[in-house]
PDB file of C-alpha atoms in Angstrom:
ATOM      1  CA  UNK A 651      14.440  -6.372   9.386  1.00 83.00           C
ATOM      2  CA  UNK A 652      10.922  -7.169   8.180  1.00 93.00           C
ATOM      3  CA  UNK A 653       9.229  -5.066   5.563  1.00 95.00           C
ATOM      4  CA  UNK A 654       6.578  -3.955   8.074  1.00 95.00           C
ATOM      5  CA  UNK A 655       9.197  -2.802  10.519  1.00 95.00           C
ATOM      6  CA  UNK A 656      11.256  -0.928   7.909  1.00 96.00           C
ATOM      7  CA  UNK A 657       8.287   0.680   6.358  1.00 97.00           C
ATOM      8  CA  UNK A 658       6.876   1.797   9.571  1.00 97.00           C
ATOM      9  CA  UNK A 659      10.148   3.729  10.378  1.00 97.00           C
ATOM     10  CA  UNK A 660      10.411   5.156   6.842  1.00 98.00           C
ATOM     11  CA  UNK A 661       6.694   6.267   6.758  1.00 98.00           C
ATOM     12  CA  UNK A 662       7.009   7.847  10.010  1.00 98.00           C
ATOM     13  CA  UNK A 663       9.917   9.709   8.903  1.00 98.00           C
ATOM     14  CA  UNK A 664       8.268  10.872   5.735  1.00 98.00           C
ATOM     15  CA  UNK A 665       5.169  12.079   7.584  1.00 98.00           C
ATOM     16  CA  UNK A 666       7.313  13.870  10.165  1.00 97.00           C
ATOM     17  CA  UNK A 667       8.849  15.816   7.262  1.00 97.00           C
ATOM     18  CA  UNK A 668       5.550  16.447   5.294  1.00 98.00           C
ATOM     19  CA  UNK A 669       3.359  17.537   8.052  1.00 97.00           C
ATOM     20  CA  UNK A 670      -0.418  17.072   8.483  1.00 97.00           C
ATOM     21  CA  UNK A 671      -1.981  18.912   5.652  1.00 97.00           C
ATOM     22  CA  UNK A 672      -0.208  17.558   2.441  1.00 98.00           C
ATOM     23  CA  UNK A 673      -2.247  15.744  -0.255  1.00 97.00           C
ATOM     24  CA  UNK A 674      -1.952  12.071  -0.826  1.00 98.00           C
ATOM     25  CA  UNK A 675      -2.874   9.514  -3.411  1.00 97.00           C
ATOM     26  CA  UNK A 676      -5.941   8.546  -1.297  1.00 94.00           C
ATOM     27  CA  UNK A 677      -8.758  10.592  -2.743  1.00 91.00           C
ATOM     28  CA  UNK A 678      -9.788  13.346  -0.372  1.00 92.00           C
ATOM     29  CA  UNK A 679      -7.327  12.384   2.340  1.00 95.00           C
ATOM     30  CA  UNK A 680      -4.589  14.633   3.631  1.00 96.00           C
ATOM     31  CA  UNK A 681      -1.597  13.143   5.367  1.00 98.00           C
ATOM     32  CA  UNK A 682      -3.499  13.648   8.809  1.00 97.00           C
ATOM     33  CA  UNK A 683      -6.445  11.596   7.427  1.00 95.00           C
ATOM     34  CA  UNK A 684      -3.905   8.909   6.240  1.00 97.00           C
ATOM     35  CA  UNK A 685      -2.158   8.671   9.550  1.00 97.00           C
ATOM     36  CA  UNK A 686      -5.599   8.722  11.442  1.00 95.00           C
ATOM     37  CA  UNK A 687      -6.585   5.763   9.376  1.00 93.00           C
ATOM     38  CA  UNK A 688      -3.318   3.826  10.242  1.00 94.00           C
ATOM     39  CA  UNK A 689      -3.762   4.680  14.036  1.00 93.00           C
ATOM     40  CA  UNK A 690      -7.442   3.615  14.182  1.00 89.00           C
ATOM     41  CA  UNK A 691      -6.677   0.472  12.328  1.00 87.00           C
ATOM     42  CA  UNK A 692      -3.989  -0.510  14.687  1.00 88.00           C
ATOM     43  CA  UNK A 693      -5.327   0.854  17.968  1.00 83.00           C
ATOM     44  CA  UNK A 694      -9.056   0.771  17.655  1.00 81.00           C
ATOM     45  CA  UNK A 695      -9.661  -2.426  15.684  1.00 72.00           C
ATOM     46  CA  UNK A 696     -13.349  -2.682  17.139  1.00 65.00           C
ATOM     47  CA  UNK A 697     -14.249   0.460  15.012  1.00 66.00           C
ATOM     48  CA  UNK A 698     -12.092  -0.193  12.078  1.00 62.00           C
ATOM     49  CA  UNK A 699     -14.525  -2.296  10.263  1.00 61.00           C
ATOM     50  CA  UNK A 700     -15.593   0.656   8.044  1.00 54.00           C
ATOM     51  CA  UNK A 701     -12.315   0.292   6.167  1.00 60.00           C
ATOM     52  CA  UNK A 702     -13.822  -2.743   4.299  1.00 58.00           C
ATOM     53  CA  UNK A 703     -17.645  -2.659   5.320  1.00 57.00           C
ATOM     54  CA  UNK A 704     -19.292   0.316   3.936  1.00 69.00           C
ATOM     55  CA  UNK A 705     -22.195   0.084   6.403  1.00 61.00           C
ATOM     56  CA  UNK A 706     -19.717   0.608   9.270  1.00 62.00           C
ATOM     57  CA  UNK A 707     -17.743   3.471   7.706  1.00 70.00           C
ATOM     58  CA  UNK A 708     -19.411   6.163  10.015  1.00 74.00           C
ATOM     59  CA  UNK A 709     -17.947   4.490  13.058  1.00 72.00           C
ATOM     60  CA  UNK A 710     -14.489   4.414  11.449  1.00 74.00           C
ATOM     61  CA  UNK A 711     -14.878   8.018  10.216  1.00 79.00           C
ATOM     62  CA  UNK A 712     -15.818   9.231  13.748  1.00 84.00           C
ATOM     63  CA  UNK A 713     -12.796   7.352  15.211  1.00 74.00           C
ATOM     64  CA  UNK A 714     -10.465   9.084  12.595  1.00 80.00           C
ATOM     65  CA  UNK A 715     -11.987  12.431  13.241  1.00 80.00           C
ATOM     66  CA  UNK A 716     -11.026  12.001  16.917  1.00 79.00           C
ATOM     67  CA  UNK A 717      -7.499  12.654  15.845  1.00 85.00           C
ATOM     68  CA  UNK A 718      -8.355  16.083  14.443  1.00 85.00           C
ATOM     69  CA  UNK A 719      -7.005  18.063  17.372  1.00 88.00           C
ATOM     70  CA  UNK A 720      -4.147  15.626  18.261  1.00 94.00           C
ATOM     71  CA  UNK A 721      -0.720  17.322  17.868  1.00 97.00           C
ATOM     72  CA  UNK A 722       0.823  16.053  14.606  1.00 97.00           C
ATOM     73  CA  UNK A 723       4.065  14.930  16.385  1.00 97.00           C
ATOM     74  CA  UNK A 724       2.159  12.925  18.914  1.00 97.00           C
ATOM     75  CA  UNK A 725       0.403  11.099  16.045  1.00 96.00           C
ATOM     76  CA  UNK A 726       3.701  10.349  14.333  1.00 98.00           C
ATOM     77  CA  UNK A 727       5.228   9.144  17.561  1.00 97.00           C
ATOM     78  CA  UNK A 728       2.283   6.713  18.023  1.00 95.00           C
ATOM     79  CA  UNK A 729       2.839   5.177  14.636  1.00 96.00           C
ATOM     80  CA  UNK A 730       6.652   4.957  15.099  1.00 97.00           C
ATOM     81  CA  UNK A 731       6.352   3.443  18.469  1.00 95.00           C
ATOM     82  CA  UNK A 732       4.409   0.498  17.118  1.00 91.00           C
ATOM     83  CA  UNK A 733       1.049  -1.111  18.213  1.00 87.00           C
ATOM     84  CA  UNK A 734       0.014  -1.329  21.813  1.00 86.00           C
ATOM     85  CA  UNK A 735       1.027  -4.278  24.000  1.00 86.00           C
ATOM     86  CA  UNK A 736      -2.318  -6.024  23.724  1.00 82.00           C
ATOM     87  CA  UNK A 737      -2.487  -5.776  19.989  1.00 82.00           C
ATOM     88  CA  UNK A 738      -1.890  -8.888  17.822  1.00 80.00           C
ATOM     89  CA  UNK A 739       0.151  -6.664  15.574  1.00 80.00           C
ATOM     90  CA  UNK A 740       2.952  -7.125  18.208  1.00 84.00           C
ATOM     91  CA  UNK A 741       3.486 -10.663  16.910  1.00 82.00           C
ATOM     92  CA  UNK A 742       6.106 -10.485  14.219  1.00 83.00           C
ATOM     93  CA  UNK A 743       4.394 -12.752  11.859  1.00 84.00           C
ATOM     94  CA  UNK A 744       1.028 -11.060  12.007  1.00 81.00           C
ATOM     95  CA  UNK A 745       2.684  -7.704  11.842  1.00 80.00           C
ATOM     96  CA  UNK A 746       4.488  -8.607   8.613  1.00 88.00           C
ATOM     97  CA  UNK A 747       1.395 -10.225   7.059  1.00 84.00           C
ATOM     98  CA  UNK A 748      -0.984  -7.379   7.882  1.00 85.00           C
ATOM     99  CA  UNK A 749       1.290  -4.384   7.737  1.00 91.00           C
ATOM    100  CA  UNK A 750       4.080  -5.021   5.130  1.00 94.00           C
ATOM    101  CA  UNK A 751       2.032  -4.043   2.104  1.00 95.00           C
ATOM    102  CA  UNK A 752      -0.121  -1.649   4.082  1.00 95.00           C
ATOM    103  CA  UNK A 753       2.804   0.520   5.197  1.00 97.00           C
ATOM    104  CA  UNK A 754       4.697   0.397   1.953  1.00 98.00           C
ATOM    105  CA  UNK A 755       1.444   1.329  -0.139  1.00 98.00           C
ATOM    106  CA  UNK A 756       0.537   4.185   2.242  1.00 98.00           C
ATOM    107  CA  UNK A 757       4.103   5.367   2.365  1.00 98.00           C
ATOM    108  CA  UNK A 758       4.034   5.695  -1.243  1.00 98.00           C
ATOM    109  CA  UNK A 759       0.646   7.312  -1.102  1.00 98.00           C
ATOM    110  CA  UNK A 760       2.215  10.100   1.027  1.00 98.00           C
ATOM    111  CA  UNK A 761       5.275  10.430  -0.907  1.00 98.00           C
ATOM    112  CA  UNK A 762       3.621  10.375  -4.382  1.00 98.00           C
ATOM    113  CA  UNK A 763       1.112  12.909  -3.467  1.00 97.00           C
ATOM    114  CA  UNK A 764       3.777  15.554  -3.725  1.00 96.00           C
ATOM    115  CA  UNK A 765       4.730  17.082  -7.003  1.00 95.00           C
ATOM    116  CA  UNK A 766       7.874  15.895  -8.736  1.00 95.00           C
ATOM    117  CA  UNK A 767       7.963  12.544  -6.886  1.00 97.00           C
ATOM    118  CA  UNK A 768      10.317   9.767  -7.906  1.00 96.00           C
ATOM    119  CA  UNK A 769      10.521   6.309  -6.847  1.00 97.00           C
ATOM    120  CA  UNK A 770      12.890   5.417  -4.070  1.00 96.00           C
ATOM    121  CA  UNK A 771      16.146   4.101  -5.023  1.00 95.00           C
ATOM    122  CA  UNK A 772      16.403   0.183  -5.407  1.00 94.00           C
ATOM    123  CA  UNK A 773      16.945  -1.621  -2.125  1.00 96.00           C
ATOM    124  CA  UNK A 774      17.707  -5.329  -2.487  1.00 96.00           C
ATOM    125  CA  UNK A 775      16.087  -6.521   0.733  1.00 96.00           C
ATOM    126  CA  UNK A 776      12.883  -4.366   0.403  1.00 97.00           C
ATOM    127  CA  UNK A 777      12.520  -5.235  -3.379  1.00 97.00           C
ATOM    128  CA  UNK A 778      12.965  -8.909  -2.605  1.00 97.00           C
ATOM    129  CA  UNK A 779      10.042  -8.791  -0.043  1.00 96.00           C
ATOM    130  CA  UNK A 780       7.914  -6.833  -2.343  1.00 97.00           C
ATOM    131  CA  UNK A 781       8.576  -9.234  -5.042  1.00 98.00           C
ATOM    132  CA  UNK A 782       7.437 -11.999  -2.736  1.00 96.00           C
ATOM    133  CA  UNK A 783       4.208 -10.079  -2.112  1.00 96.00           C
ATOM    134  CA  UNK A 784       3.599  -9.761  -5.877  1.00 97.00           C
ATOM    135  CA  UNK A 785       4.047 -13.489  -6.499  1.00 97.00           C
ATOM    136  CA  UNK A 786       2.116 -14.624  -3.351  1.00 95.00           C
ATOM    137  CA  UNK A 787      -0.993 -12.331  -3.466  1.00 94.00           C
ATOM    138  CA  UNK A 788      -1.064 -11.110  -7.006  1.00 95.00           C
ATOM    139  CA  UNK A 789      -3.783 -13.645  -8.012  1.00 94.00           C
ATOM    140  CA  UNK A 790      -6.133 -12.257  -5.320  1.00 94.00           C
ATOM    141  CA  UNK A 791      -5.870  -8.763  -6.831  1.00 95.00           C
ATOM    142  CA  UNK A 792      -6.416 -10.069 -10.485  1.00 96.00           C
ATOM    143  CA  UNK A 793      -9.228 -12.545  -9.903  1.00 93.00           C
ATOM    144  CA  UNK A 794     -11.537 -10.243 -12.099  1.00 94.00           C
ATOM    145  CA  UNK A 795      -9.013 -10.064 -14.971  1.00 96.00           C
ATOM    146  CA  UNK A 796     -10.433 -11.491 -18.086  1.00 96.00           C
ATOM    147  CA  UNK A 797      -7.033 -12.458 -19.470  1.00 97.00           C
ATOM    148  CA  UNK A 798      -4.042 -14.140 -18.122  1.00 97.00           C
ATOM    149  CA  UNK A 799      -1.491 -12.000 -16.368  1.00 98.00           C
ATOM    150  CA  UNK A 800       2.323 -12.319 -15.912  1.00 98.00           C
ATOM    151  CA  UNK A 801       4.501 -10.027 -13.736  1.00 98.00           C
ATOM    152  CA  UNK A 802       7.967  -9.330 -15.060  1.00 98.00           C
ATOM    153  CA  UNK A 803      10.761  -7.405 -13.337  1.00 98.00           C
ATOM    154  CA  UNK A 804      13.087  -5.289 -15.691  1.00 96.00           C
ATOM    155  CA  UNK A 805      15.974  -7.594 -14.695  1.00 92.00           C
ATOM    156  CA  UNK A 806      14.174 -10.487 -16.182  1.00 93.00           C
ATOM    157  CA  UNK A 807      12.388 -12.527 -13.251  1.00 97.00           C
ATOM    158  CA  UNK A 808       8.971 -13.528 -14.231  1.00 98.00           C
ATOM    159  CA  UNK A 809       6.023 -15.092 -12.460  1.00 98.00           C
ATOM    160  CA  UNK A 810       2.475 -16.191 -13.717  1.00 98.00           C
ATOM    161  CA  UNK A 811      -0.159 -14.316 -11.585  1.00 97.00           C
ATOM    162  CA  UNK A 812      -3.175 -15.611 -13.351  1.00 97.00           C
ATOM    163  CA  UNK A 813      -3.908 -17.970 -16.192  1.00 96.00           C
ATOM    164  CA  UNK A 814      -6.700 -17.268 -18.746  1.00 93.00           C
ATOM    165  CA  UNK A 815      -7.507 -16.706 -22.344  1.00 94.00           C
ATOM    166  CA  UNK A 816      -5.088 -14.039 -23.886  1.00 95.00           C
ATOM    167  CA  UNK A 817      -2.145 -12.585 -21.998  1.00 97.00           C
ATOM    168  CA  UNK A 818      -0.898  -9.308 -20.685  1.00 98.00           C
ATOM    169  CA  UNK A 819       2.505  -8.795 -18.987  1.00 98.00           C
ATOM    170  CA  UNK A 820       3.039  -6.232 -16.207  1.00 98.00           C
ATOM    171  CA  UNK A 821       6.585  -4.897 -16.331  1.00 98.00           C
ATOM    172  CA  UNK A 822       8.041  -3.066 -13.499  1.00 98.00           C
ATOM    173  CA  UNK A 823      10.036  -2.844 -10.329  1.00 98.00           C
ATOM    174  CA  UNK A 824       8.473  -4.802  -7.382  1.00 98.00           C
ATOM    175  CA  UNK A 825       7.255  -1.829  -5.611  1.00 98.00           C
ATOM    176  CA  UNK A 826       5.720  -0.350  -8.684  1.00 98.00           C
ATOM    177  CA  UNK A 827       3.936  -3.746  -9.275  1.00 98.00           C
ATOM    178  CA  UNK A 828       2.545  -3.747  -5.762  1.00 98.00           C
ATOM    179  CA  UNK A 829       1.164  -0.278  -6.227  1.00 98.00           C
ATOM    180  CA  UNK A 830      -0.411  -1.156  -9.525  1.00 98.00           C
ATOM    181  CA  UNK A 831      -1.953  -4.293  -7.916  1.00 97.00           C
ATOM    182  CA  UNK A 832      -3.377  -2.044  -5.136  1.00 96.00           C
ATOM    183  CA  UNK A 833      -4.849   0.137  -7.747  1.00 95.00           C
ATOM    184  CA  UNK A 834      -2.636   3.042  -7.733  1.00 96.00           C
ATOM    185  CA  UNK A 835      -2.362   5.159 -10.899  1.00 94.00           C
ATOM    186  CA  UNK A 836       0.832   6.649  -9.842  1.00 96.00           C
ATOM    187  CA  UNK A 837       2.785   3.451 -10.482  1.00 97.00           C
ATOM    188  CA  UNK A 838       5.504   3.056 -13.221  1.00 98.00           C
ATOM    189  CA  UNK A 839       4.322  -0.129 -14.755  1.00 98.00           C
ATOM    190  CA  UNK A 840       4.058  -0.900 -18.428  1.00 98.00           C
ATOM    191  CA  UNK A 841       1.422  -3.237 -19.771  1.00 98.00           C
ATOM    192  CA  UNK A 842       2.448  -5.396 -22.644  1.00 98.00           C
ATOM    193  CA  UNK A 843       0.306  -7.667 -24.855  1.00 98.00           C
ATOM    194  CA  UNK A 844      -1.932  -7.767 -27.907  1.00 98.00           C
ATOM    195  CA  UNK A 845      -4.044  -4.575 -28.075  1.00 97.00           C
ATOM    196  CA  UNK A 846      -7.314  -6.427 -27.473  1.00 97.00           C
ATOM    197  CA  UNK A 847      -5.937  -8.130 -24.333  1.00 97.00           C
ATOM    198  CA  UNK A 848      -4.562  -4.889 -22.940  1.00 97.00           C
ATOM    199  CA  UNK A 849      -7.684  -3.166 -23.439  1.00 96.00           C
ATOM    200  CA  UNK A 850      -9.717  -6.020 -21.797  1.00 96.00           C
ATOM    201  CA  UNK A 851      -7.481  -5.959 -18.693  1.00 97.00           C
ATOM    202  CA  UNK A 852      -7.474  -2.174 -18.454  1.00 95.00           C
ATOM    203  CA  UNK A 853     -11.282  -1.934 -18.792  1.00 91.00           C
ATOM    204  CA  UNK A 854     -11.685  -4.201 -15.644  1.00 85.00           C
ATOM    205  CA  UNK A 855      -8.754  -2.579 -13.726  1.00 75.00           C
ATOM    206  CA  UNK A 856     -10.478   0.886 -14.306  1.00 58.00           C
ATOM    207  CA  UNK A 857     -13.932  -0.444 -13.368  1.00 51.00           C
ATOM    208  CA  UNK A 858     -15.442   0.063 -16.726  1.00 38.00           C
TER     209      UNK A 858
END
Protein backbone atom coordinates (compact mmCIF):
# COMPACT_ATOMS: atom_id res chain seq x y z
CA UNK A 1 0.00 0.00 0.00
CA UNK A 2 1.34 3.44 -0.90
CA UNK A 3 1.99 6.10 1.73
CA UNK A 4 -0.72 8.30 0.20
CA UNK A 5 -3.32 5.53 0.35
CA UNK A 6 -2.42 4.49 3.90
CA UNK A 7 -2.33 8.06 5.22
CA UNK A 8 -5.60 8.99 3.49
CA UNK A 9 -7.32 6.17 5.36
CA UNK A 10 -5.58 6.91 8.68
CA UNK A 11 -6.24 10.66 8.43
CA UNK A 12 -9.90 10.01 7.64
CA UNK A 13 -10.22 7.82 10.74
CA UNK A 14 -8.53 10.45 12.92
CA UNK A 15 -10.72 13.28 11.62
CA UNK A 16 -13.81 11.13 12.12
CA UNK A 17 -12.83 10.69 15.77
CA UNK A 18 -11.82 14.30 16.42
CA UNK A 19 -14.77 16.09 14.88
CA UNK A 20 -14.80 19.46 13.08
CA UNK A 21 -13.84 21.92 15.81
CA UNK A 22 -10.50 20.72 17.16
CA UNK A 23 -7.28 22.79 16.94
CA UNK A 24 -4.49 21.80 14.58
CA UNK A 25 -0.83 22.72 14.11
CA UNK A 26 -1.87 24.92 11.16
CA UNK A 27 -2.15 28.39 12.71
CA UNK A 28 -5.77 29.51 12.91
CA UNK A 29 -7.18 26.32 11.38
CA UNK A 30 -9.59 23.92 13.00
CA UNK A 31 -9.93 20.37 11.79
CA UNK A 32 -12.79 21.56 9.54
CA UNK A 33 -10.51 24.14 7.94
CA UNK A 34 -7.79 21.55 7.42
CA UNK A 35 -10.20 19.08 5.81
CA UNK A 36 -11.74 21.81 3.63
CA UNK A 37 -8.23 22.67 2.43
CA UNK A 38 -7.59 19.06 1.44
CA UNK A 39 -10.93 18.71 -0.36
CA UNK A 40 -10.54 21.96 -2.29
CA UNK A 41 -6.99 21.01 -3.27
CA UNK A 42 -8.17 17.65 -4.58
CA UNK A 43 -11.61 18.46 -5.98
CA UNK A 44 -11.36 22.12 -7.06
CA UNK A 45 -7.80 22.52 -8.31
CA UNK A 46 -8.82 25.51 -10.46
CA UNK A 47 -9.27 27.60 -7.27
CA UNK A 48 -6.56 26.03 -5.15
CA UNK A 49 -3.77 28.26 -6.43
CA UNK A 50 -4.05 30.41 -3.32
CA UNK A 51 -2.34 27.63 -1.39
CA UNK A 52 0.95 28.76 -2.91
CA UNK A 53 0.18 32.13 -4.59
CA UNK A 54 -0.87 34.81 -2.07
CA UNK A 55 -2.69 36.89 -4.70
CA UNK A 56 -5.05 33.97 -5.32
CA UNK A 57 -5.68 33.26 -1.64
CA UNK A 58 -9.17 34.88 -1.59
CA UNK A 59 -10.38 32.41 -4.23
CA UNK A 60 -9.11 29.46 -2.24
CA UNK A 61 -10.53 30.83 1.01
CA UNK A 62 -13.98 31.25 -0.56
CA UNK A 63 -13.87 27.68 -1.83
CA UNK A 64 -12.92 26.43 1.63
CA UNK A 65 -15.69 28.50 3.20
CA UNK A 66 -18.12 26.66 0.94
CA UNK A 67 -17.73 23.66 3.24
CA UNK A 68 -18.82 25.59 6.34
CA UNK A 69 -22.29 24.03 6.41
CA UNK A 70 -21.40 20.63 4.96
CA UNK A 71 -22.03 17.81 7.44
CA UNK A 72 -18.75 16.64 8.93
CA UNK A 73 -19.37 12.99 8.13
CA UNK A 74 -19.95 13.88 4.46
CA UNK A 75 -16.65 15.77 4.31
CA UNK A 76 -14.74 12.88 5.85
CA UNK A 77 -16.42 10.45 3.46
CA UNK A 78 -15.32 12.58 0.50
CA UNK A 79 -11.71 12.43 1.64
CA UNK A 80 -11.89 8.73 2.43
CA UNK A 81 -13.46 7.95 -0.95
CA UNK A 82 -10.56 9.45 -2.86
CA UNK A 83 -10.35 11.97 -5.68
CA UNK A 84 -13.06 12.22 -8.36
CA UNK A 85 -12.77 10.09 -11.48
CA UNK A 86 -11.45 12.95 -13.61
CA UNK A 87 -8.69 13.92 -11.20
CA UNK A 88 -5.03 13.21 -12.03
CA UNK A 89 -4.72 12.15 -8.38
CA UNK A 90 -6.48 8.93 -9.47
CA UNK A 91 -3.20 7.91 -11.10
CA UNK A 92 -1.22 6.00 -8.51
CA UNK A 93 2.15 7.57 -9.21
CA UNK A 94 0.69 11.09 -9.19
CA UNK A 95 -1.24 10.38 -5.99
CA UNK A 96 1.86 9.09 -4.21
CA UNK A 97 4.04 11.98 -5.35
CA UNK A 98 1.51 14.71 -4.57
CA UNK A 99 -0.28 13.26 -1.56
CA UNK A 100 2.12 11.02 0.37
CA UNK A 101 3.78 13.80 2.35
CA UNK A 102 0.66 16.01 2.23
CA UNK A 103 -1.55 13.48 3.99
CA UNK A 104 1.13 12.39 6.46
CA UNK A 105 1.94 15.96 7.54
CA UNK A 106 -1.69 17.05 7.79
CA UNK A 107 -2.54 13.86 9.68
CA UNK A 108 0.06 14.84 12.25
CA UNK A 109 -1.22 18.45 12.19
CA UNK A 110 -4.55 17.08 13.39
CA UNK A 111 -3.09 14.54 15.84
CA UNK A 112 -0.58 16.94 17.39
CA UNK A 113 -3.08 19.72 17.82
CA UNK A 114 -4.40 17.67 20.72
CA UNK A 115 -2.87 17.96 24.21
CA UNK A 116 -0.72 15.05 25.32
CA UNK A 117 0.01 13.80 21.80
CA UNK A 118 2.66 11.18 21.20
CA UNK A 119 4.24 10.00 17.94
CA UNK A 120 2.62 7.00 16.39
CA UNK A 121 4.33 3.64 16.97
CA UNK A 122 7.01 2.70 14.48
CA UNK A 123 5.79 1.13 11.26
CA UNK A 124 8.46 -0.36 9.05
CA UNK A 125 6.71 0.21 5.72
CA UNK A 126 5.60 3.77 6.56
CA UNK A 127 8.99 4.69 8.00
CA UNK A 128 10.80 3.35 4.95
CA UNK A 129 8.67 5.51 2.67
CA UNK A 130 9.10 8.56 4.89
CA UNK A 131 12.87 8.09 4.98
CA UNK A 132 12.74 7.99 1.19
CA UNK A 133 10.95 11.34 1.25
CA UNK A 134 13.64 12.80 3.49
CA UNK A 135 16.50 11.60 1.30
CA UNK A 136 14.84 12.60 -2.01
CA UNK A 137 13.39 15.99 -1.13
CA UNK A 138 15.34 17.22 1.90
CA UNK A 139 17.62 19.38 -0.20
CA UNK A 140 14.64 21.35 -1.57
CA UNK A 141 13.55 22.30 1.94
CA UNK A 142 17.07 23.19 3.04
CA UNK A 143 18.21 25.32 0.11
CA UNK A 144 18.41 28.41 2.36
CA UNK A 145 20.49 26.71 5.03
CA UNK A 146 23.85 28.46 5.47
CA UNK A 147 25.46 25.23 6.70
CA UNK A 148 25.65 21.64 5.54
CA UNK A 149 22.93 19.32 6.83
CA UNK A 150 22.91 15.57 7.45
CA UNK A 151 19.86 13.52 8.48
CA UNK A 152 20.38 10.59 10.84
CA UNK A 153 17.93 8.02 12.07
CA UNK A 154 18.36 6.83 15.69
CA UNK A 155 19.19 3.37 14.35
CA UNK A 156 22.17 4.84 12.51
CA UNK A 157 21.23 5.36 8.84
CA UNK A 158 22.48 8.74 7.57
CA UNK A 159 22.07 10.83 4.45
CA UNK A 160 23.67 14.10 3.36
CA UNK A 161 20.86 16.55 2.60
CA UNK A 162 22.96 19.61 1.85
CA UNK A 163 26.65 20.40 1.59
CA UNK A 164 28.16 23.65 2.74
CA UNK A 165 30.46 25.28 5.27
CA UNK A 166 29.87 23.97 8.76
CA UNK A 167 27.56 21.08 9.56
CA UNK A 168 24.49 20.21 11.58
CA UNK A 169 22.96 16.78 11.98
CA UNK A 170 19.20 16.32 12.29
CA UNK A 171 18.50 13.25 14.40
CA UNK A 172 15.05 11.70 14.52
CA UNK A 173 12.70 9.05 13.25
CA UNK A 174 11.74 9.49 9.59
CA UNK A 175 8.32 10.95 10.33
CA UNK A 176 9.79 13.46 12.76
CA UNK A 177 12.36 14.51 10.17
CA UNK A 178 9.62 15.01 7.56
CA UNK A 179 7.66 17.19 9.96
CA UNK A 180 10.76 19.21 10.78
CA UNK A 181 11.48 19.78 7.08
CA UNK A 182 7.90 20.96 6.63
CA UNK A 183 8.44 23.54 9.36
CA UNK A 184 6.49 21.93 12.19
CA UNK A 185 7.77 22.80 15.65
CA UNK A 186 5.98 19.79 17.15
CA UNK A 187 8.60 17.39 15.80
CA UNK A 188 10.97 15.41 17.97
CA UNK A 189 14.22 16.16 16.20
CA UNK A 190 17.56 16.89 17.83
CA UNK A 191 19.93 19.29 16.08
CA UNK A 192 23.57 18.41 16.68
CA UNK A 193 26.63 20.41 15.72
CA UNK A 194 28.92 23.21 16.82
CA UNK A 195 26.95 25.97 18.60
CA UNK A 196 27.65 28.51 15.85
CA UNK A 197 26.46 26.12 13.13
CA UNK A 198 23.31 25.20 15.06
CA UNK A 199 22.56 28.87 15.68
CA UNK A 200 23.02 29.74 12.01
CA UNK A 201 20.78 26.86 10.94
CA UNK A 202 18.03 27.68 13.44
CA UNK A 203 18.09 31.37 12.56
CA UNK A 204 17.18 30.57 8.95
CA UNK A 205 14.65 27.89 9.89
CA UNK A 206 12.84 30.36 12.14
CA UNK A 207 12.92 33.10 9.52
CA UNK A 208 15.21 35.35 11.54
